[in-house]
mmCIF file of C-alpha atoms in Angstrom:
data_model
loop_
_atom_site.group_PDB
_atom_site.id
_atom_site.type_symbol
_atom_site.label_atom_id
_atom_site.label_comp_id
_atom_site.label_asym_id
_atom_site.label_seq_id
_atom_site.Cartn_x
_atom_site.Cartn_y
_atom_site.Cartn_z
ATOM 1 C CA UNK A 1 -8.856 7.090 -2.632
ATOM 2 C CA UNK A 2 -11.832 5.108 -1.927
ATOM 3 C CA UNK A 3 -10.225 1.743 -3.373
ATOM 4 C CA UNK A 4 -7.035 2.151 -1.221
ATOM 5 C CA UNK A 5 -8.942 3.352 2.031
ATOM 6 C CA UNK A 6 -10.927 -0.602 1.670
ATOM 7 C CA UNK A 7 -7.512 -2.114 0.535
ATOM 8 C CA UNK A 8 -5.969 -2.677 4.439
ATOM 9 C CA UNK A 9 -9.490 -4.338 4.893
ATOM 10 C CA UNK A 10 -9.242 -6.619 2.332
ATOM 11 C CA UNK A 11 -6.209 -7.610 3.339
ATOM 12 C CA UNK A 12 -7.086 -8.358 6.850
ATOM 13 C CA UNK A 13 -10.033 -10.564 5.838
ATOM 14 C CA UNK A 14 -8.001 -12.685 3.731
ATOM 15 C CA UNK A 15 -5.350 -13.704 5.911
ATOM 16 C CA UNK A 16 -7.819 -14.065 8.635
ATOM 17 C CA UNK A 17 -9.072 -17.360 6.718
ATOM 18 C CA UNK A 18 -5.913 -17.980 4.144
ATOM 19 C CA UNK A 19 -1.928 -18.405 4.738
ATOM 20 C CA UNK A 20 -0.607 -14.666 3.317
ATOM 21 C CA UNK A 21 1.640 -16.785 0.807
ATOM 22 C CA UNK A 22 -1.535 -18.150 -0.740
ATOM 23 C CA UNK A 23 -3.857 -15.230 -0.660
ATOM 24 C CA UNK A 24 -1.478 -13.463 -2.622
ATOM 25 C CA UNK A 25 -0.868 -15.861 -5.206
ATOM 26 C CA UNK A 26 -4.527 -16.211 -5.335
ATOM 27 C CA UNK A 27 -5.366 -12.317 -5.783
ATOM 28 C CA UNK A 28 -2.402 -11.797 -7.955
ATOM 29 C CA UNK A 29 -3.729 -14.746 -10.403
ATOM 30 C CA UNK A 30 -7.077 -13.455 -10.815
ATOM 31 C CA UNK A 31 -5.037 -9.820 -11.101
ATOM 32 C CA UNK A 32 -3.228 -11.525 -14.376
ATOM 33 C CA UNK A 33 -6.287 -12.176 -16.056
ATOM 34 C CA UNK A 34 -7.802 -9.076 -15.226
ATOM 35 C CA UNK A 35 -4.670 -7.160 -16.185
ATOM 36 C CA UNK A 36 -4.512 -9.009 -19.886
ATOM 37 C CA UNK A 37 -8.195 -8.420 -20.402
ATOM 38 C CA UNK A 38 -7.429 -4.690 -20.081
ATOM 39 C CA UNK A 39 -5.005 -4.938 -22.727
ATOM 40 C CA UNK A 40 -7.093 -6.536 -25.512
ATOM 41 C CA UNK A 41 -9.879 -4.793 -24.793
ATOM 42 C CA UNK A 42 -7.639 -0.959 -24.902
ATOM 43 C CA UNK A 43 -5.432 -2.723 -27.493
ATOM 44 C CA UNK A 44 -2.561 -1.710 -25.535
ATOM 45 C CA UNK A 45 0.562 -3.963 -26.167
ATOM 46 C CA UNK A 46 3.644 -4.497 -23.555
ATOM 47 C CA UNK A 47 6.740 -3.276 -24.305
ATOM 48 C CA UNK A 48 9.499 -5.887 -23.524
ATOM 49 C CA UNK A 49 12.407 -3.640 -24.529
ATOM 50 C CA UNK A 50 15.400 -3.608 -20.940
ATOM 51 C CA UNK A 51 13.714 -0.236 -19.801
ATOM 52 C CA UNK A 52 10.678 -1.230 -20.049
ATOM 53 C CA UNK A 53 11.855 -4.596 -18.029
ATOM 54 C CA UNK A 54 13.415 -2.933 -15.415
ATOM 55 C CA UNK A 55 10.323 -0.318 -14.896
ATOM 56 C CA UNK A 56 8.338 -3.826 -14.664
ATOM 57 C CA UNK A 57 10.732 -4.711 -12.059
ATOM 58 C CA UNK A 58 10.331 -1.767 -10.080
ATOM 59 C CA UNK A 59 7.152 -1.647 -9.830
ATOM 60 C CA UNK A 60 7.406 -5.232 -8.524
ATOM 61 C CA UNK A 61 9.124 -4.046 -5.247
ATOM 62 C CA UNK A 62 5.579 -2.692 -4.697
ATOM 63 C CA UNK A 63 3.467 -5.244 -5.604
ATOM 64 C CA UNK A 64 5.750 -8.078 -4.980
ATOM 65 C CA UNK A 65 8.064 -7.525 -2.098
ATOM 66 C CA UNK A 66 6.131 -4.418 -0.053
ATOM 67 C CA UNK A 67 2.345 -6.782 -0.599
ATOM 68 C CA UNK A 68 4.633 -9.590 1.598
ATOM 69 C CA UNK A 69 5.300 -8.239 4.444
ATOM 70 C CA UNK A 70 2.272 -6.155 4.060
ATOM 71 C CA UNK A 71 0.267 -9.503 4.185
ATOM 72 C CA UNK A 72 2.761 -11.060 6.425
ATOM 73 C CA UNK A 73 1.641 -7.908 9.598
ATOM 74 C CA UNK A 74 -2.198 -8.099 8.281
ATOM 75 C CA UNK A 75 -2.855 -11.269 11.006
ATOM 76 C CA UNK A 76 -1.012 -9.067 13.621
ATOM 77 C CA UNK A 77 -2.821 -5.535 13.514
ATOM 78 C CA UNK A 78 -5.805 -4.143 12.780
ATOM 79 C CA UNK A 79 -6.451 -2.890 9.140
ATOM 80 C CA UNK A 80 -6.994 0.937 10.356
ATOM 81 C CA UNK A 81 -3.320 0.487 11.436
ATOM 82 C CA UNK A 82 -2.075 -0.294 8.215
ATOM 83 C CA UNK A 83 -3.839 2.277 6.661
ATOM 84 C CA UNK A 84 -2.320 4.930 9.110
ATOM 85 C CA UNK A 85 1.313 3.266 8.618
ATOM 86 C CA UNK A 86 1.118 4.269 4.762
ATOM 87 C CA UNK A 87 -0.106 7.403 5.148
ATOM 88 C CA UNK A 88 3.134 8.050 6.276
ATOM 89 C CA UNK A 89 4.282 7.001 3.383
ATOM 90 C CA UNK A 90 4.627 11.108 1.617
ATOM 91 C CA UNK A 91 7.020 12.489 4.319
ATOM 92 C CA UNK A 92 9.013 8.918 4.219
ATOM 93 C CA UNK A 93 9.165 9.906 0.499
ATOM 94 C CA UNK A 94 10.465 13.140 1.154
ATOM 95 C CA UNK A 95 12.735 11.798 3.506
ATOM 96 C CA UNK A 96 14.365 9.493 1.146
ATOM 97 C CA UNK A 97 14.457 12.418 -1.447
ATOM 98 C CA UNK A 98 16.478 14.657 0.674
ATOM 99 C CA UNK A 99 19.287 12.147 2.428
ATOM 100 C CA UNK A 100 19.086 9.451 -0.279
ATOM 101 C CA UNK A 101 18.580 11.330 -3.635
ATOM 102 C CA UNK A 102 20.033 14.594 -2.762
ATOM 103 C CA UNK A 103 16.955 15.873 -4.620
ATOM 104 C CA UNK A 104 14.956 18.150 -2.959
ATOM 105 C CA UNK A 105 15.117 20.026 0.899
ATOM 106 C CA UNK A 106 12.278 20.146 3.809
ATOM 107 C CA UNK A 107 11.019 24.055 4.458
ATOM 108 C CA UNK A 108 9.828 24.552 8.451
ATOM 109 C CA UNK A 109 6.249 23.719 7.061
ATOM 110 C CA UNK A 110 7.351 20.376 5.877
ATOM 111 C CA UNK A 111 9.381 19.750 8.776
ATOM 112 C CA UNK A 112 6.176 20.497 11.275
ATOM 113 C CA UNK A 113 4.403 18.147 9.215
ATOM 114 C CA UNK A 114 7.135 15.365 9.575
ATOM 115 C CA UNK A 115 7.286 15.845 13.548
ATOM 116 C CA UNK A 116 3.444 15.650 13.585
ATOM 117 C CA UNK A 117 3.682 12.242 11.537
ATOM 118 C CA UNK A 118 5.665 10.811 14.108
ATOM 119 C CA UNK A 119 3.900 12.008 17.096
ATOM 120 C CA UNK A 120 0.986 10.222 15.033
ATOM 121 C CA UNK A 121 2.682 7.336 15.240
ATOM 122 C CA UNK A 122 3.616 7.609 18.866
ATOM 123 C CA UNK A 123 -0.246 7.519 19.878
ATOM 124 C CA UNK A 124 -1.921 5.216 17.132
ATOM 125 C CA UNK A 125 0.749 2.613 18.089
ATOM 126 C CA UNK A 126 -0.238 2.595 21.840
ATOM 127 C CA UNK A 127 2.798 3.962 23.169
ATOM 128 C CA UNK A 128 1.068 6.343 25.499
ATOM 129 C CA UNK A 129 -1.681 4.153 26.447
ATOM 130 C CA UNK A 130 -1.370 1.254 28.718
ATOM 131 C CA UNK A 131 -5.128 -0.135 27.410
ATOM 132 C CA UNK A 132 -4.336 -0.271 23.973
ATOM 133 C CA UNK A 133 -1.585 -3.213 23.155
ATOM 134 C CA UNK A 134 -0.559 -3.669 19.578
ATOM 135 C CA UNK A 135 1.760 -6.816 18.082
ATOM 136 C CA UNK A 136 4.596 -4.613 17.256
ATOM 137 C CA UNK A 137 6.386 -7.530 15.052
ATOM 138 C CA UNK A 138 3.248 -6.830 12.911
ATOM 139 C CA UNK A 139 4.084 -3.095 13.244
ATOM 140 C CA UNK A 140 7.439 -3.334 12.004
ATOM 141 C CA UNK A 141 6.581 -5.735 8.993
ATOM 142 C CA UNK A 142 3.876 -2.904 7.772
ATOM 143 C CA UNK A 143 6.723 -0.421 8.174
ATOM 144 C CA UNK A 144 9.133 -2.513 5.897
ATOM 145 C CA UNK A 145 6.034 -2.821 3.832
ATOM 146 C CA UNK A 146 5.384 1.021 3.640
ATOM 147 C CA UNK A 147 9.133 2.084 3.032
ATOM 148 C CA UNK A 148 9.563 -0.675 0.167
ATOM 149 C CA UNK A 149 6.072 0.579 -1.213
ATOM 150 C CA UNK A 150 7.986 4.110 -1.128
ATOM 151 C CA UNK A 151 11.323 3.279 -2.957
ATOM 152 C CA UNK A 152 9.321 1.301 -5.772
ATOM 153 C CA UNK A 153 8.040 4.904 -6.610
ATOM 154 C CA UNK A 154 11.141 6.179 -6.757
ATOM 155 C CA UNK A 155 12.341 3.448 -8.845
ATOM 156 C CA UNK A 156 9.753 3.466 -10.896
ATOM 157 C CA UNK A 157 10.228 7.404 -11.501
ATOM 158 C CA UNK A 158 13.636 7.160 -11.670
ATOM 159 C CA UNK A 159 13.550 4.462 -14.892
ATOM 160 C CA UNK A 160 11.351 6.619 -16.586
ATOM 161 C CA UNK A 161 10.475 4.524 -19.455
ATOM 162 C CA UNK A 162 7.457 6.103 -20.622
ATOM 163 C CA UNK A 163 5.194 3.043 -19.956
ATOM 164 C CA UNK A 164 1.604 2.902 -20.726
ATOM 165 C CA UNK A 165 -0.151 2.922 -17.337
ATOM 166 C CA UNK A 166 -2.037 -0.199 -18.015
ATOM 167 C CA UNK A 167 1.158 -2.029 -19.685
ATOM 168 C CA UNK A 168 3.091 -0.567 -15.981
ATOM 169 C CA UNK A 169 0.142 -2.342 -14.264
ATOM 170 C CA UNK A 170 0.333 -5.880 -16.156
ATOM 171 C CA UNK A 171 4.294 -6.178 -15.986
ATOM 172 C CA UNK A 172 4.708 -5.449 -12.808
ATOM 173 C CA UNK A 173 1.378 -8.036 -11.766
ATOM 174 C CA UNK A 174 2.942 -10.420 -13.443
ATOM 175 C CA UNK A 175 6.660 -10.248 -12.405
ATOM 176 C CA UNK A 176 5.347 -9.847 -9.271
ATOM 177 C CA UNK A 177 2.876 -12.984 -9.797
ATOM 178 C CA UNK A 178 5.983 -14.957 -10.538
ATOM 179 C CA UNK A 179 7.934 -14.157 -7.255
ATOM 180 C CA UNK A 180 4.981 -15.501 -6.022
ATOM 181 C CA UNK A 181 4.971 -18.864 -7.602
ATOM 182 C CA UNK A 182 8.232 -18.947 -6.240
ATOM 183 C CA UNK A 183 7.490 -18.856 -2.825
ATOM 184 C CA UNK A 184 4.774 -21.078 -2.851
ATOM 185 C CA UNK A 185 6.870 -24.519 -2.204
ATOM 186 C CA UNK A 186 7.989 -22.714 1.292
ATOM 187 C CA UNK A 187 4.189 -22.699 2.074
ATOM 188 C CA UNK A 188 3.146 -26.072 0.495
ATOM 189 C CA UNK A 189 1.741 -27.465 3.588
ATOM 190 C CA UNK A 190 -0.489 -24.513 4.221
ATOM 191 C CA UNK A 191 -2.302 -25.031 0.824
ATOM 192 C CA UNK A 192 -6.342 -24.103 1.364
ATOM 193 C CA UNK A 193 -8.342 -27.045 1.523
ATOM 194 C CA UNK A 194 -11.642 -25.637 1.205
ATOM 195 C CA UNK A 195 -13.255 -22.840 -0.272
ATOM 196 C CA UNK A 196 -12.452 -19.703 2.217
ATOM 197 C CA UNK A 197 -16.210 -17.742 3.088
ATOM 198 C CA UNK A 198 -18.216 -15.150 1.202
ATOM 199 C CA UNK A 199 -16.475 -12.599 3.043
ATOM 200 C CA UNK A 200 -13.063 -13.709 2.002
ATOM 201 C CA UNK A 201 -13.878 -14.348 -1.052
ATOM 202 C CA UNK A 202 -15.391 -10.705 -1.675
ATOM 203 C CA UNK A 203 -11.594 -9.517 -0.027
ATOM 204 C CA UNK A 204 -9.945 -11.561 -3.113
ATOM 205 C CA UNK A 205 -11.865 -10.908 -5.585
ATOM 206 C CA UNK A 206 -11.620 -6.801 -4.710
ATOM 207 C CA UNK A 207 -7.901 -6.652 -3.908
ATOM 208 C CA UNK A 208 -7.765 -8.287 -7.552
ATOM 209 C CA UNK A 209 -9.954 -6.085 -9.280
ATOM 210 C CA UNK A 210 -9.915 -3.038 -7.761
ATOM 211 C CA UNK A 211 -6.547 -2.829 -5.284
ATOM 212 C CA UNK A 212 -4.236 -4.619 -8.089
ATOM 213 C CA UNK A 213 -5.564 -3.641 -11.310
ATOM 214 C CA UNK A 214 -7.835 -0.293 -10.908
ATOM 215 C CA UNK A 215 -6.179 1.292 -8.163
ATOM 216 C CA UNK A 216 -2.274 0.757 -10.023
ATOM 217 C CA UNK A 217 -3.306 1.693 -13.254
ATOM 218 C CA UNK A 218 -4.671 5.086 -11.647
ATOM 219 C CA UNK A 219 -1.204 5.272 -9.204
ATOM 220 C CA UNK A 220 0.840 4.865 -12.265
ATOM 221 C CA UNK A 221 -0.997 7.565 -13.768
ATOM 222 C CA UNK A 222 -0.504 9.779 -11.610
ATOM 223 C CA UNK A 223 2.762 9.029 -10.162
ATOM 224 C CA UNK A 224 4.208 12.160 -11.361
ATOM 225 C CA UNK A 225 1.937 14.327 -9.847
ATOM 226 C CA UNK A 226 0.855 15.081 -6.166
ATOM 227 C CA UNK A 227 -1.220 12.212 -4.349
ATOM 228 C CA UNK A 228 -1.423 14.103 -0.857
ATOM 229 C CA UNK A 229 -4.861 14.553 -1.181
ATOM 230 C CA UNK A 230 -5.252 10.711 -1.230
ATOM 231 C CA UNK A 231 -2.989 9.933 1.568
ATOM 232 C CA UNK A 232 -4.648 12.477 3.135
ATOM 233 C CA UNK A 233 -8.071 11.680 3.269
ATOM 234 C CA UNK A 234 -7.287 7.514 2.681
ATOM 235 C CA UNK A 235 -6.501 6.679 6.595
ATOM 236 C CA UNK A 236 -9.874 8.383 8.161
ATOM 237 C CA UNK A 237 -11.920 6.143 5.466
ATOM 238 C CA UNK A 238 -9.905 3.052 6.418
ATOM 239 C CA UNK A 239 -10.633 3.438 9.761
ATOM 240 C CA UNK A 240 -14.064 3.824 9.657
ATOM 241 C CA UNK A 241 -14.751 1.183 7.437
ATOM 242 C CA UNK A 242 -12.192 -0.800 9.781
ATOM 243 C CA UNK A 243 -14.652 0.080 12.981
ATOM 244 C CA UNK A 244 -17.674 -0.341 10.954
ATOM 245 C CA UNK A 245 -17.256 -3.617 8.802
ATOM 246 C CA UNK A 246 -14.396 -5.585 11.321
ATOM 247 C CA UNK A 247 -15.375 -4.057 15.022
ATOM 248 C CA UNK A 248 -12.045 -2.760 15.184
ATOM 249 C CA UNK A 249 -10.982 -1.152 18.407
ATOM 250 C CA UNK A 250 -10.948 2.275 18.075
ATOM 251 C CA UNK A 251 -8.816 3.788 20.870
ATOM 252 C CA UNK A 252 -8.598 7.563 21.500
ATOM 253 C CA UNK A 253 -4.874 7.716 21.300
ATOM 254 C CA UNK A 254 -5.451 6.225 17.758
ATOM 255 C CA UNK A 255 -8.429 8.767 17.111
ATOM 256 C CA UNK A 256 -6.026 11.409 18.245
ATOM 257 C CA UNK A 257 -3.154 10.226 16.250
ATOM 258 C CA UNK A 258 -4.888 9.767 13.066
ATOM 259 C CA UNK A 259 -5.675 13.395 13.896
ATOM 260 C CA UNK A 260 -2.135 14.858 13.955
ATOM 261 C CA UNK A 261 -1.396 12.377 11.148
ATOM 262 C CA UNK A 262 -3.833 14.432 8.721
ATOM 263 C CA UNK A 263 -2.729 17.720 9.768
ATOM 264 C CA UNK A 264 0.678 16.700 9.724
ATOM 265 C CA UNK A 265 0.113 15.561 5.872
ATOM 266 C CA UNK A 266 -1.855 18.920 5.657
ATOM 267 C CA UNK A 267 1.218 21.053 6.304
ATOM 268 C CA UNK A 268 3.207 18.697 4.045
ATOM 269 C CA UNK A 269 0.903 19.085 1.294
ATOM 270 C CA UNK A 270 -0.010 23.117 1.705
ATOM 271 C CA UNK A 271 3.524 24.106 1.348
ATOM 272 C CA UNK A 272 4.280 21.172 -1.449
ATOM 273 C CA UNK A 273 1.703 23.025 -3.463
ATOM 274 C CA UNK A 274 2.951 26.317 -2.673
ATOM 275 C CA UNK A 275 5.530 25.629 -4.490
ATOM 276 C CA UNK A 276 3.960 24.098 -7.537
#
């Protein structure tokens, strides 16, 4: 909770100094190293049998394809933003599980809780306030970002190869380190010249250590049980460190709809483990 409530910061600071392209090659190459040094040192080997390649590829929509665009709106809005776009991410889940899997069904409880996510949305994006103006391109890239980030945990589930946690972590880093290497010759031209700052340097360096390794060895974990407790909670930390460390603008229609976000996610999560 506390690694993924900094991880919207991180991101900000980085592509406030480096092109998106390159910060992410650069975190997810220090995330390789990390990943491998986990494996030696919990002698855990990777399977490389198709299940386990395809679970590696999964996971790679979330690490490869929802980190891009995620990166790509981190310039546009502020990293309190992000955080509060994701924590959407449960009811989008259960969403997607009801019209796209055919898996489950919403109760009224649920269904409150899904209305109150989008009236969060409503008032942390600005729409009721004519003094608080967000890039809404950036918006709708952290969307994409956030709904990819969702169907890589259902594809992830729904592969179900029985992975390791820490072998999950390293083939997906490193699939997803390779779609990276692909896109660098788009962004050759926007190569860093110089060493970035201290600050964006500390942003690397934790997205690597903590957001890519740490955080996805405890997701894949625990992906088959309940993380509404972390979504939960994860936005209100993000924003305060957001105001606190960045000088973020903290509006009240945001204040207000990170409010109905959490009780929204509340109701979502009291009658989820109801049913439990």
């Amino acid at each position: 909770m506390l690694i993924w409530s900094l991880t919207p910061l991180a991101a900000v600071w980085t592509v406030n100094e480096i092109h998106w392209a390159w910060g992410l090659f650069i975190r997810f190459s220090l995330a390789i190293a990390m990943a491998f040094l986990c494996q030696v040192y919990f002698k855990v080997k990777i399977p490389l049998h198709p299940q386990a390649l395809l679970s590696y590829a999964a996971g790679a929509i979330g690490l490869f394809a929802s980190m891009t665009f995620c990166y790509m709106g981190a310039s546009k809005v502020p990293s309190a933003i992000i955080s509060m776009i994701y924590g959407i991410a449960p009811l989008m889940s259960g969403l997607m599980a009801i019209y796209m899997f055919k898996s489950t069904k919403f109760n009224a409880y649920q269904w409150m809780g899904l209305m109150l996510g989008m009236f969060e949305l409503f008032f942390a994006l600005g729409f009721g306030s004519q003094n608080f103006v967000l890039n809404y391109f950036g918006v709708g890239l952290e969307l994409i970002a956030m709904m990819l980030y969702v169907l890589s945990a259902f594809a992830v589930r729904s592969v179900n190869a029985n992975i390791h946690p820490i072998s999950q972590m390293t083939g997906a880093t490193l699939v997803s380190w390779i779609g990276y290497c692909g896109l660098l010759p788009f962004f050759w031209s926007d190569m860093p010249i110089q060493l970035p700052s201290l600050q964006a340097c500390i942003a690397l360096i934790y997205s690597a250590l903590f957001s890519s390794v740490l955080a996805m060895i405890f997701y894949y974990a625990l992906l088959t049980t309940t993380l509404m407790l972390i979504t939960l909670i994860t936005p209100v930390l993000a924003t305060v460190w957001g105001s606190w460390l960045n000088q973020e603008q903290l509006s009240t229609d945001l204040i207000f709809g990170l409010f109905l976000l959490c009780l929204g996610l509340a109701l979502y999560s009291f009658q989820a483990r109801n049913k439990v």
